Coordinates of C-alpha atoms in Angstrom, one line a residue:
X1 CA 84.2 -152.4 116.2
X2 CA 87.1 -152.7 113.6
X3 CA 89.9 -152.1 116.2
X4 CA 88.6 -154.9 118.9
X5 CA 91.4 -157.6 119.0
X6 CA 89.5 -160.4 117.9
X7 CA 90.9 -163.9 119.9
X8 CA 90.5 -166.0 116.8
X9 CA 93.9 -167.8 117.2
X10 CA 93.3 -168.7 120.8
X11 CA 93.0 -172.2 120.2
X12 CA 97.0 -172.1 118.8
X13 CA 98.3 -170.9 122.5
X14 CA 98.5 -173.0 125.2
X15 CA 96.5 -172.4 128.2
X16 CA 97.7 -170.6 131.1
X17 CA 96.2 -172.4 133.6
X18 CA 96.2 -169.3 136.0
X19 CA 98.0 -165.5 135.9
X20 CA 95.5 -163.6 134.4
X21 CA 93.0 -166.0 134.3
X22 CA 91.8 -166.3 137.7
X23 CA 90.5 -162.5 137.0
X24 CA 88.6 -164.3 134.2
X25 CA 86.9 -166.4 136.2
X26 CA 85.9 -163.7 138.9
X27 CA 83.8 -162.3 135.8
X28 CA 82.9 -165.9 135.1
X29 CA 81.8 -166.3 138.5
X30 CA 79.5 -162.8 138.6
X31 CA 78.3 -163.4 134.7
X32 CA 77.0 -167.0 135.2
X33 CA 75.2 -165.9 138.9
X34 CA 73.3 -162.8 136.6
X35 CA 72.7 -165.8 133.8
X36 CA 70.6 -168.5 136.3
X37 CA 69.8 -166.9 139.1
X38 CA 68.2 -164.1 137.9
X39 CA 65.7 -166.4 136.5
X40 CA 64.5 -167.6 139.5
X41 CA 64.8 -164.6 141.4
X42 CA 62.2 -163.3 139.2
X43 CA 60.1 -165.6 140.6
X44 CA 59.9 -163.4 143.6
X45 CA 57.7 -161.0 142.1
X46 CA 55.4 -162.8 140.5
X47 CA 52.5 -163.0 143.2
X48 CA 52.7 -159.2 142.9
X49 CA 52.6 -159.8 139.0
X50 CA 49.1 -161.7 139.4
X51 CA 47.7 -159.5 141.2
X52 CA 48.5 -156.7 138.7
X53 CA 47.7 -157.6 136.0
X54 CA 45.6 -160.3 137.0
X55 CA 46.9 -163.1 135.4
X56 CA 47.7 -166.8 136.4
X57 CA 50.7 -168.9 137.6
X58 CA 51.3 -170.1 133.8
X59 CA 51.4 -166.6 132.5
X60 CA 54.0 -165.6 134.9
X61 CA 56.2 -168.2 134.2
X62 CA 56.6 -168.1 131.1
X63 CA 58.9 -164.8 131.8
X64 CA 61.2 -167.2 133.5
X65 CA 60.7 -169.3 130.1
X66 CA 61.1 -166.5 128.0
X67 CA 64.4 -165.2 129.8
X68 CA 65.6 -168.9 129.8
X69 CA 64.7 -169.4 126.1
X70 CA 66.6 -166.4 125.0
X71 CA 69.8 -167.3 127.1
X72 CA 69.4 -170.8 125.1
X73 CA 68.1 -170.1 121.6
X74 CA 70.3 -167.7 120.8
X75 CA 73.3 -169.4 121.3
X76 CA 74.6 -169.6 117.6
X77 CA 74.0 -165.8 117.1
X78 CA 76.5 -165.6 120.3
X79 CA 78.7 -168.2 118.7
X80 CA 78.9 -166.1 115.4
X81 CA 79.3 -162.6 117.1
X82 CA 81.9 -164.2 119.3
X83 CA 84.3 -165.4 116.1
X84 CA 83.4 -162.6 114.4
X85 CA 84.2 -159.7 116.9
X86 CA 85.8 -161.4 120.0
X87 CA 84.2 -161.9 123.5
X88 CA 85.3 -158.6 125.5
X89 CA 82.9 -156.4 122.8
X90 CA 80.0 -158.7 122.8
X91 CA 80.3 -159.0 126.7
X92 CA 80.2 -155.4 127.1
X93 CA 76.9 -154.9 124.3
X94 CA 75.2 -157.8 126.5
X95 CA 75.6 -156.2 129.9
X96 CA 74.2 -152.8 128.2
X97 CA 70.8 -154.9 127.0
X98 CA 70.4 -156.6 130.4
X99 CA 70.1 -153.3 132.4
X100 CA 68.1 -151.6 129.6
X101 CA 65.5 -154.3 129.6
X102 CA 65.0 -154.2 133.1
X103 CA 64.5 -150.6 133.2
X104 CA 62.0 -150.7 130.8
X105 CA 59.9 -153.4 132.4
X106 CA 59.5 -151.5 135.1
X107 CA 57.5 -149.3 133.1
X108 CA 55.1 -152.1 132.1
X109 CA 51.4 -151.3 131.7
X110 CA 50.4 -155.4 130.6
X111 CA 52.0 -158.9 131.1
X112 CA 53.3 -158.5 127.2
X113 CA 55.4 -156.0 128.2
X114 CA 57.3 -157.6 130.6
X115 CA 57.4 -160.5 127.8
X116 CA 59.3 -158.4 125.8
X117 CA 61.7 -156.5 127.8
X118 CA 62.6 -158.8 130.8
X119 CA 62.1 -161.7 128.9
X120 CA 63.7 -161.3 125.4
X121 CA 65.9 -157.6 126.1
X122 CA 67.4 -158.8 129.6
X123 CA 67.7 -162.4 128.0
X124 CA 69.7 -161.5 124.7
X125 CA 71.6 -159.4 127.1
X126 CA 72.5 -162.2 129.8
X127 CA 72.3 -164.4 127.0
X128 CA 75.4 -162.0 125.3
X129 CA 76.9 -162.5 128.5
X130 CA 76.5 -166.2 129.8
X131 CA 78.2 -167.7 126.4
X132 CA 81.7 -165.9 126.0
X133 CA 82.5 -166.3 129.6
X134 CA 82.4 -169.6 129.3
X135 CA 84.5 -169.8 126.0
X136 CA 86.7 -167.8 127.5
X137 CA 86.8 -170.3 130.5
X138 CA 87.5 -172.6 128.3
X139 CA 90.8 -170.7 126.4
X140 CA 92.4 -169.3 130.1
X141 CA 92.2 -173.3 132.0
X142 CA 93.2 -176.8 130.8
X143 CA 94.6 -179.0 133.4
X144 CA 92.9 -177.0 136.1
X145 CA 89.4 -176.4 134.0
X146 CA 86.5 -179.1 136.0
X147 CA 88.4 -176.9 139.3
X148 CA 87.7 -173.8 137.3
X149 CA 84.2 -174.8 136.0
X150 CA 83.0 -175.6 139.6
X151 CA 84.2 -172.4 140.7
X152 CA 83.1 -170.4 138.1
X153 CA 79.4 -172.4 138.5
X154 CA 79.1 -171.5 141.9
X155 CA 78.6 -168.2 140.9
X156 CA 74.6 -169.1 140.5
X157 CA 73.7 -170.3 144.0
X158 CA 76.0 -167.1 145.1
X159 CA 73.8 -164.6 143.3
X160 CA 70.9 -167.0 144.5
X161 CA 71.4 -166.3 147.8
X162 CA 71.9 -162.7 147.8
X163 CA 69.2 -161.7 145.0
X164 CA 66.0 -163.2 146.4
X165 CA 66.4 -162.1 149.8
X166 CA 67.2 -158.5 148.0
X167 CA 63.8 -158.8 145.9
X168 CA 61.6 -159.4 148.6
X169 CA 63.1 -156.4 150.3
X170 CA 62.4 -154.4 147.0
X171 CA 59.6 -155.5 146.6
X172 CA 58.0 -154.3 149.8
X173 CA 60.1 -151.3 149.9
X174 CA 59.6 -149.9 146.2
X175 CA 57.0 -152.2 145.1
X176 CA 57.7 -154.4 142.2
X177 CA 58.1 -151.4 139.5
X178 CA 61.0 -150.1 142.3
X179 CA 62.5 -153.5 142.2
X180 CA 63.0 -154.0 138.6
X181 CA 64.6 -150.7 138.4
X182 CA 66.9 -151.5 141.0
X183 CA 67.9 -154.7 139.3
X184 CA 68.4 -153.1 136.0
X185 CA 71.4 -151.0 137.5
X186 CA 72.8 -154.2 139.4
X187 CA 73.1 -155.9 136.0
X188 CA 75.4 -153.0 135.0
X189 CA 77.8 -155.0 136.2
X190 CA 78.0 -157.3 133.5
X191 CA 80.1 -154.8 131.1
X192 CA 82.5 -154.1 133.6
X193 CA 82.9 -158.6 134.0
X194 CA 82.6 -157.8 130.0
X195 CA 86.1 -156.0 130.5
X196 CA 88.0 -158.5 132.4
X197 CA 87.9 -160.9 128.8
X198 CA 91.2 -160.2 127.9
X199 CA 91.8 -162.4 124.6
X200 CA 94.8 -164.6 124.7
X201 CA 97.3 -163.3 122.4
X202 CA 100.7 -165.6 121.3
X203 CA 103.8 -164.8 123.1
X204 CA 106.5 -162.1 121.4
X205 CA 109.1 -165.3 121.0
X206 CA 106.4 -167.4 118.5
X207 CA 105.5 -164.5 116.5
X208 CA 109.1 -164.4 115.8
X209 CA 109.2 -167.9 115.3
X210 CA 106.4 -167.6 112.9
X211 CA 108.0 -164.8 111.1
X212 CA 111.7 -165.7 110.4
X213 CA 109.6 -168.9 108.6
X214 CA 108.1 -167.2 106.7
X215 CA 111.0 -165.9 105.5
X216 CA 112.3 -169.0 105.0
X217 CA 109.4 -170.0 103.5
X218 CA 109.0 -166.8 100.7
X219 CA 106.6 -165.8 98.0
X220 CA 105.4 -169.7 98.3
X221 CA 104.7 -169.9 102.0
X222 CA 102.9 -166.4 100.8
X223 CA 100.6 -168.0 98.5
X224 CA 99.9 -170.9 100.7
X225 CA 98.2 -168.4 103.1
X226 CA 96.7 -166.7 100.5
X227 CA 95.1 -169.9 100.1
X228 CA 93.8 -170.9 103.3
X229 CA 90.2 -170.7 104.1
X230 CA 88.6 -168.4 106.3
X231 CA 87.9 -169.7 109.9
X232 CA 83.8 -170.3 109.8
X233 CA 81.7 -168.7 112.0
X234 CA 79.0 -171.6 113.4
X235 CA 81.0 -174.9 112.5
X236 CA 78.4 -177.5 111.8
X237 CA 81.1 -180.5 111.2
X238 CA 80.6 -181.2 115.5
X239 CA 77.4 -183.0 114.6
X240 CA 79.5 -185.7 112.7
X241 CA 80.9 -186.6 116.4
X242 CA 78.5 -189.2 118.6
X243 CA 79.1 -188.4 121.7
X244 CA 78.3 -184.3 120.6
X245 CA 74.9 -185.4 119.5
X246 CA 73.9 -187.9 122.3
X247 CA 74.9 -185.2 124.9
X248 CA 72.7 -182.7 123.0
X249 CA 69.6 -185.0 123.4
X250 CA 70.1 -185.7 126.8
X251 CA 70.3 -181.9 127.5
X252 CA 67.9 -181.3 125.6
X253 CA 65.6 -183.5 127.7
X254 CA 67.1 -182.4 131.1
X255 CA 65.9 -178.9 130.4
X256 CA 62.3 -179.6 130.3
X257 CA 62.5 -180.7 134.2
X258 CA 65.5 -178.6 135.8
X259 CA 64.5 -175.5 136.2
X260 CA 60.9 -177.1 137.3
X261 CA 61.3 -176.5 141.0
X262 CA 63.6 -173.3 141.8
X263 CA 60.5 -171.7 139.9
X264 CA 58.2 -172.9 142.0
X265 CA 59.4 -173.9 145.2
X266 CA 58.4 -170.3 146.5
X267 CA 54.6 -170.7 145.5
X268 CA 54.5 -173.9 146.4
X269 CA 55.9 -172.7 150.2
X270 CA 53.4 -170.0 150.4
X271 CA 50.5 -172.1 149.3
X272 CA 51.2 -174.3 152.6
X273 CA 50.5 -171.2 154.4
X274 CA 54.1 -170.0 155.2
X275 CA 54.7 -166.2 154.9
X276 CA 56.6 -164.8 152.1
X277 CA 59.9 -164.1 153.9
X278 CA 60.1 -167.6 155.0
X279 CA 59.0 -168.8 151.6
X280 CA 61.6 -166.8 150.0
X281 CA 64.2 -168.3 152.0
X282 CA 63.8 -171.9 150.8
X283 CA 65.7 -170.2 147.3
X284 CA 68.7 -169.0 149.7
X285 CA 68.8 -172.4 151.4
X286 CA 69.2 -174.6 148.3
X287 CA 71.5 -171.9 146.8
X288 CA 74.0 -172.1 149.4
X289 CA 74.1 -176.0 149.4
X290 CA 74.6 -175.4 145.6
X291 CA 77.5 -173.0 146.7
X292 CA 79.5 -175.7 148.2
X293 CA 78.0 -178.9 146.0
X294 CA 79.5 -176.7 142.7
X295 CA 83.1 -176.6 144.0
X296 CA 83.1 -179.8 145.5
X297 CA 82.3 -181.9 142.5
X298 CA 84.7 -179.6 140.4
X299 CA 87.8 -181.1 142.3
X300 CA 85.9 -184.4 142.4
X301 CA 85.9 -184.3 138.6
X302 CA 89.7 -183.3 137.9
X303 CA 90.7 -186.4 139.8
X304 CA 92.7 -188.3 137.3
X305 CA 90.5 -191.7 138.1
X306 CA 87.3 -189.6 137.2
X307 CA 87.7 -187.2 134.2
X308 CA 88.0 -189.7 131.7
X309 CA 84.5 -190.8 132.8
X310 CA 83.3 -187.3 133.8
X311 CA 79.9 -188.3 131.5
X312 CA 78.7 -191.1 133.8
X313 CA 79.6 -188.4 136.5
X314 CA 77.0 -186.1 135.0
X315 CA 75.1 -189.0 134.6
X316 CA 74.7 -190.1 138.4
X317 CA 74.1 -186.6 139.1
X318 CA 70.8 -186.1 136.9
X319 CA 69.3 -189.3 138.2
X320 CA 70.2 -188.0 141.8
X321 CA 68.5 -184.8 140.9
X322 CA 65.9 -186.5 139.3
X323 CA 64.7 -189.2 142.1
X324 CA 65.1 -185.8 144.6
X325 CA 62.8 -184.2 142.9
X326 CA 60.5 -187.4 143.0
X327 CA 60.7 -187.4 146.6
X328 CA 60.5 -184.3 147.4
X329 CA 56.4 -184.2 145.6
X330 CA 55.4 -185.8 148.3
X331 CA 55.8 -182.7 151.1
X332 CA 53.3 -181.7 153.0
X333 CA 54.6 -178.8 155.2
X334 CA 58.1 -176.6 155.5
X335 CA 60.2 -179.1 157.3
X336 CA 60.1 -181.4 154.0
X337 CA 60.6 -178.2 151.8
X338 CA 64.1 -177.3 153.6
X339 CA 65.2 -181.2 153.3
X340 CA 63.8 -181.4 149.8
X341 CA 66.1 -178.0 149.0
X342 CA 69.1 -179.4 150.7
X343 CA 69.1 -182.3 148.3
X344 CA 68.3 -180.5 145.6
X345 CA 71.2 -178.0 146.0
X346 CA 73.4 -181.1 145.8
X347 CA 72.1 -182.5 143.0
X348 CA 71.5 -179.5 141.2
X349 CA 75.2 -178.5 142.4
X350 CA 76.6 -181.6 141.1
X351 CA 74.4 -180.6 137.3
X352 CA 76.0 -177.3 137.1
X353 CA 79.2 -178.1 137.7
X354 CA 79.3 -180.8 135.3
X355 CA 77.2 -180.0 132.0
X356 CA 79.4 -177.8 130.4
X357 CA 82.7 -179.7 131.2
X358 CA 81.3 -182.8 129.8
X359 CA 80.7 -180.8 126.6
X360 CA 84.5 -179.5 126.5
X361 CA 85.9 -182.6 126.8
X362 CA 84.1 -183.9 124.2
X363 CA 84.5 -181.3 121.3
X364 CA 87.6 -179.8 122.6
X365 CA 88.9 -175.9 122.8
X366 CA 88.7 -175.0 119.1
X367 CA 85.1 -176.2 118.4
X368 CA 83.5 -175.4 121.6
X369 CA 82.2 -171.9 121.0
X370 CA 80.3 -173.1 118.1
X371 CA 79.4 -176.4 119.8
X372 CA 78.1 -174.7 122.8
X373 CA 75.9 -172.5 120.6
X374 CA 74.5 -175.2 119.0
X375 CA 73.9 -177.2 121.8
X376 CA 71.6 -174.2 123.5
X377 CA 69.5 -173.6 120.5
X378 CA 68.5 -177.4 120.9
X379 CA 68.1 -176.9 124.4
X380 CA 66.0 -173.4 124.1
X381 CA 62.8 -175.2 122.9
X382 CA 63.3 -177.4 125.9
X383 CA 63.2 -174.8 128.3
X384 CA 60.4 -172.5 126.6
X385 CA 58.2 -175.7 127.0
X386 CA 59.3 -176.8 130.4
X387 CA 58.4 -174.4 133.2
X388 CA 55.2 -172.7 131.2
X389 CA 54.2 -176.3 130.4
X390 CA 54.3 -177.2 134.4
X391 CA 52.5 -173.9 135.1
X392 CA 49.7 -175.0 132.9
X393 CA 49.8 -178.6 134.3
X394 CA 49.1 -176.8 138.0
X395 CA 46.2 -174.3 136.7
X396 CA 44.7 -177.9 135.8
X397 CA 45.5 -179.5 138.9
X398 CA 45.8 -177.5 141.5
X399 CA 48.5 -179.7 142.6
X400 CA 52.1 -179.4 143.7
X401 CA 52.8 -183.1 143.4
X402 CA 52.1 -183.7 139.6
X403 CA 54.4 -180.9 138.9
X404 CA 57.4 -182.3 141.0
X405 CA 56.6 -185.8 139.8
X406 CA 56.6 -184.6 135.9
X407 CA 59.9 -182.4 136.2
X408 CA 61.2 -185.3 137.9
X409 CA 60.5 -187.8 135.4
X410 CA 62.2 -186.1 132.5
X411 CA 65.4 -185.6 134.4
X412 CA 65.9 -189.1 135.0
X413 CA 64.7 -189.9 131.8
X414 CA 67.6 -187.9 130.5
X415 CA 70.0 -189.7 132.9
X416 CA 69.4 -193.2 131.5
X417 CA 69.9 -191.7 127.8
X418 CA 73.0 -190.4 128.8
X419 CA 74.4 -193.0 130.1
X420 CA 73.1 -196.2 128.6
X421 CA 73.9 -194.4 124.5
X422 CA 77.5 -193.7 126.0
X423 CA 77.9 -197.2 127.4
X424 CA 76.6 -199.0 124.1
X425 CA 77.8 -196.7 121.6
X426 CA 81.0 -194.5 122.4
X427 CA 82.5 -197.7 124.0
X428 CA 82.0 -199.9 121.5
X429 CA 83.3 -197.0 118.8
X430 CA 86.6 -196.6 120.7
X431 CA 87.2 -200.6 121.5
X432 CA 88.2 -202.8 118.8
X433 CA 87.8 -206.9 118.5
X434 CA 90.6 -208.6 120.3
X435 CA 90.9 -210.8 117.8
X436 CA 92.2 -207.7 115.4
X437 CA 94.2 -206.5 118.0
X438 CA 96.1 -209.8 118.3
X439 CA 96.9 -210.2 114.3
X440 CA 97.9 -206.6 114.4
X441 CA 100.3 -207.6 117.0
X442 CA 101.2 -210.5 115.7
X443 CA 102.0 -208.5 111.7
X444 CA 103.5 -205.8 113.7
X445 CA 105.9 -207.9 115.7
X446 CA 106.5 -210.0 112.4
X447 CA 107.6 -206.7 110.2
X448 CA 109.5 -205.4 113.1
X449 CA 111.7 -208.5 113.5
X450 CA 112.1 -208.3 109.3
X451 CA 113.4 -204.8 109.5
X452 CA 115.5 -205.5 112.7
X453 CA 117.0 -208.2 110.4
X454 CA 117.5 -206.1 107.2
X455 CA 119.1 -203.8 109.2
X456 CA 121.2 -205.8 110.6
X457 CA 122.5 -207.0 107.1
X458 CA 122.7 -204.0 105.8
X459 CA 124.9 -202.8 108.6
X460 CA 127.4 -205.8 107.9
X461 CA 127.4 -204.5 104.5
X462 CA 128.1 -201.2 105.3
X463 CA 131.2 -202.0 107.9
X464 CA 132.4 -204.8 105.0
X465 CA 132.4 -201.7 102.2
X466 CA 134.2 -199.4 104.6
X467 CA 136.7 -202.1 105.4
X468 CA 137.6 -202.6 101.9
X469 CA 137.7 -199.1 101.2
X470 CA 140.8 -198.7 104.0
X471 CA 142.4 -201.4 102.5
X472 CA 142.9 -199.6 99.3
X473 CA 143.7 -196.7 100.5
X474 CA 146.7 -197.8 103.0
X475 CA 148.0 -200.0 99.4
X476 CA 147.3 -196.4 97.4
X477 CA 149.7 -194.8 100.3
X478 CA 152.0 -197.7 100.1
X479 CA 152.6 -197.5 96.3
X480 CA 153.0 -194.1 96.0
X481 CA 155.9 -194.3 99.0
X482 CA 157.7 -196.7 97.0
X483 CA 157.5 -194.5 93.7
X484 CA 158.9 -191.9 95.6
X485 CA 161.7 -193.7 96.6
X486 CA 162.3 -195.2 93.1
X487 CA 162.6 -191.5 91.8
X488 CA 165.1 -190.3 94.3
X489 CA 167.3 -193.2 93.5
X490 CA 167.0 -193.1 90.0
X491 CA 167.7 -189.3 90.2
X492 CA 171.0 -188.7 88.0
X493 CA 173.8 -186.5 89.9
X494 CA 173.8 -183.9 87.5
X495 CA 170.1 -182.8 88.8
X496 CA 171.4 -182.1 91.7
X497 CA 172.4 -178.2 92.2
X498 CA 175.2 -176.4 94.3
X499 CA 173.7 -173.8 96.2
X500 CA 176.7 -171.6 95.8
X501 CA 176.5 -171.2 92.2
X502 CA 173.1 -170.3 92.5
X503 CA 174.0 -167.6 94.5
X504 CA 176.5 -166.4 91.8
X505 CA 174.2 -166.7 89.1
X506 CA 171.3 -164.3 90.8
X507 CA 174.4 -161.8 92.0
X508 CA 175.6 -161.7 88.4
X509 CA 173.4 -159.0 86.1
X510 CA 171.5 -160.4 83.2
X511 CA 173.0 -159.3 79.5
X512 CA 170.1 -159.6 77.3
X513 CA 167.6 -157.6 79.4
X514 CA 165.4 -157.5 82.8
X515 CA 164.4 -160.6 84.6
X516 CA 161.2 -161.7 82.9
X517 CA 158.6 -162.3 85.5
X518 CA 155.8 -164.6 85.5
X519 CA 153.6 -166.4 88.0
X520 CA 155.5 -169.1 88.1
X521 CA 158.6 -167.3 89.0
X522 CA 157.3 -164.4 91.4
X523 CA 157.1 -165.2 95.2

């Protein structure tokens, strides 16, 4: 890939806050609808799946797990590819892995198999996918970027909608092999979003800028370059920052719970007795709630009262998703189910729309593609525990209710870290003692009333030196106008010259020779 233009220097121009940007987040949109829906709308196929291969509801979720997992975990590798070789190229590899992993899972003769392609092939490839979008979110929208987040987030309850309806029709028109074929071909898609990541590139005027400097600048602006360090690849230094690491445990936590119930919402609808279409549509119900909840709390978050406090934002919404998911353990028949997936599609709206601009306003544009690798590889472990460990809890129990009540549990425990470890320690960083604050107004007010002073004497000073510097010179002037007239009256009268015997004298030819010339003489 040596001729890819590699977007290294994108933190350097400003964002455009629109123009081509808008076609960035169309691929945003598309990429992260592939990246967490198609999680859950693998879920569709998993009664098919036991039935198979005859396996139990723990085994089949952990392909959600292991899809999940490898969008997470391998979020430094996508951090490094992405500084190494740009995001359009590893956009376009990912979408390539996603639809080859699909097609060979429908080829699957044992649950491992599916492990291995849909799980860690279709993941890497989503996972290839998910990551530069959003950095490149990030580069193409400043002012505008909570708008642009919550539009671009919406993309999952979108896809929601539309793919689990479309795998229950695959999956009783082509069986589940069919269907995963099928869906490898959809994913396709991804390298043409891949496409849209055009890298931001400096105008023509600053590179001009930039060159006539260093010209300016020569052989020793030269070496100074020469000099610099190389940009790194997985920048570590974000760790030194609180709020970085107390958003990273709190994630961290949130994982295990909330991807708890879109996995099993469908199971838990057809073990009440409903049929699978109407179970099925429980998924396209909370997703388009989420499709308006994402949006919604995007604009709610640029609002210039709210983003500075954006993380207590996020806050409210985990504890709202976490208490919903609380409730909703105790329902008994479908009615519950479609209230429990309306306020969950809030909640869950409210989540996705806000995790990942907490995170940007925290490290900023330059360190975010490293920081957001990091942050998923902490989250990974998270979600390869979560949904497998909630399968194994209901093969125990044969109980909806302890799984609800566990997922929901964690997510509100990762509420209260949140917010409470902001409250007591990034406050408390940023504020000083008043008491400081007042002798450091009282110094400052002190020196700047001493320099107003010193200035003002040296300005007297000043206009006192240039007054006696005019004085001189109008008596310099004066003397030499009365030396002048001393000379012409002492002048004797034999100085002075007729100008007709000057005339004579240059008429008359010279004796003794030519007219001997000299500087002085010649005109």
């Amino acid at each position: 890939m040596g001729g890819v233009a590699v977007d290294v220097s994108a933190g350097a121009v400003k964002a455009p806050d629109g123009g081509w940007g808008w076609a960035v987040l169309a691929g945003c949109f598309v990429i992260t609808g592939f990246s967490y829906a198609f999680p859950k709308a693998v879920s569709v196929f998993f009664k098919e799946l036991i039935r198979e291969f005859g396996v139990g509801y723990s085994d089949t979720a952990w392909i959600s797990s292991i899809l999940l997992a490898m969008l997470y975990g391998t979020g430094p590798l996508c951090s490094v590819l992405v500084n190494r070789f740009g995001c359009r190229p590893v956009m376009m590899v990912g979408g390539l892995f996603a639809s080859l992993g699909m097609i060979l899972a429908s080829f699957s003769t044992s649950i491992i198999h599916i492990y291995l392609s849909t799980g860690v092939i279709t993941g890497l490839g989503l996972a290839l996918n998910f990551q530069p979008s959003l950095i490149m979110l990030n580069r193409y929208f400043s002012e505008k970027r909570p708008l642009a987040n919550g539009l671009s987030a919406a993309g999952s309850p979108v896809a929601l909608c539309c793919l689990s309806p479309l795998g229950q029709v695959l999956q009783y028109q082509y069986g589940w092999r069919g269907g995963f074929l099928i869906m490898g071909g959809i994913l396709l898609n991804c390298c043409v979003c891949g496409a849209l990541m055009k890298p931001l590139v400096a105008p023509k005027s600053l590179k001009a800028k930039d060159l006539e400097q260093d010209k300016e600048e020569g052989t020793e602006g030269a070496e100074d370059k020469t000099k610099k360090p190389k940009a790194k690849l997985l920048d570590f230094s974000v760790f030194k920052d609180r709020g970085f690491v107390i958003y990273t445990v709190a994630a961290s936590i949130m994982v295990l719970g909330l991807f708890v119930p879109p996995v099993f919402i469908v199971s838990y609808a057809k073990e009440l007795g409903n049929e699978d279409t109407k179970s099925a549509l429980l998924l396209s119900i909370l997703g388009f709630i989420d499709i308006f909840a994402r949006p919604t709390c995007g604009v709610i978050a640029g609002l210039k009262w709210v983003r500075p406090r954006c993380v207590y934002l996020f806050s409210f919404a985990l504890m709202f998703n976490g208490i919903t998911d609380l409730v909703g353990s105790q329902a008994n028949d479908y009615t519950s189910l479609v209230v429990f997936c309306i306020f969950f599609g809030i909640s869950y709206g409210m989540v996705g729309a806000l995790q990942f601009e907490v995170l940007m306003a925290i490290v900023g544009t330059e360190k975010f593609s490293s920081a957001i690798g990091l942050v998923l590889l902490m989250e990974s472990i998270a979600v390869l525990v979560g949904p497998p460990g909630a399968g194994r809890l209901l093969d125990a129990t044969k109980n909806y209710m302890c799984v609800f009540l566990l997922a929901g549990s964690e997510v509100v425990l990762s509420a209260v870290v949140l917010a409470t470890c902001n409250f007591l320690f990034i406050r408390n960083k940023s504020s000083a003692p008043v008491d400081k604050l007042e002798n450091v107004a009282v110094t400052d007010s002190a020196n700047a009333e001493a320099c107003s002073k010193a200035a003002e004497v040296n300005d007297e000073e000043e206009k006192g030196a240039r007054e006696e510097q005019e004085k001189e010179m109008v008596k310099d002037l004066k003397e030499e106008e009365k030396d002048k007239e001393k000379v012409e009256d002492v002048r004797p009268e034999s100085v002075t010259v007729d100008s007709q015997e000057v005339e004579r004298f240059l008429k008359e030819p010279q004796q003794n020779g030519d007219v001997a010339t000299s500087p002085e003489t010649c005109l």
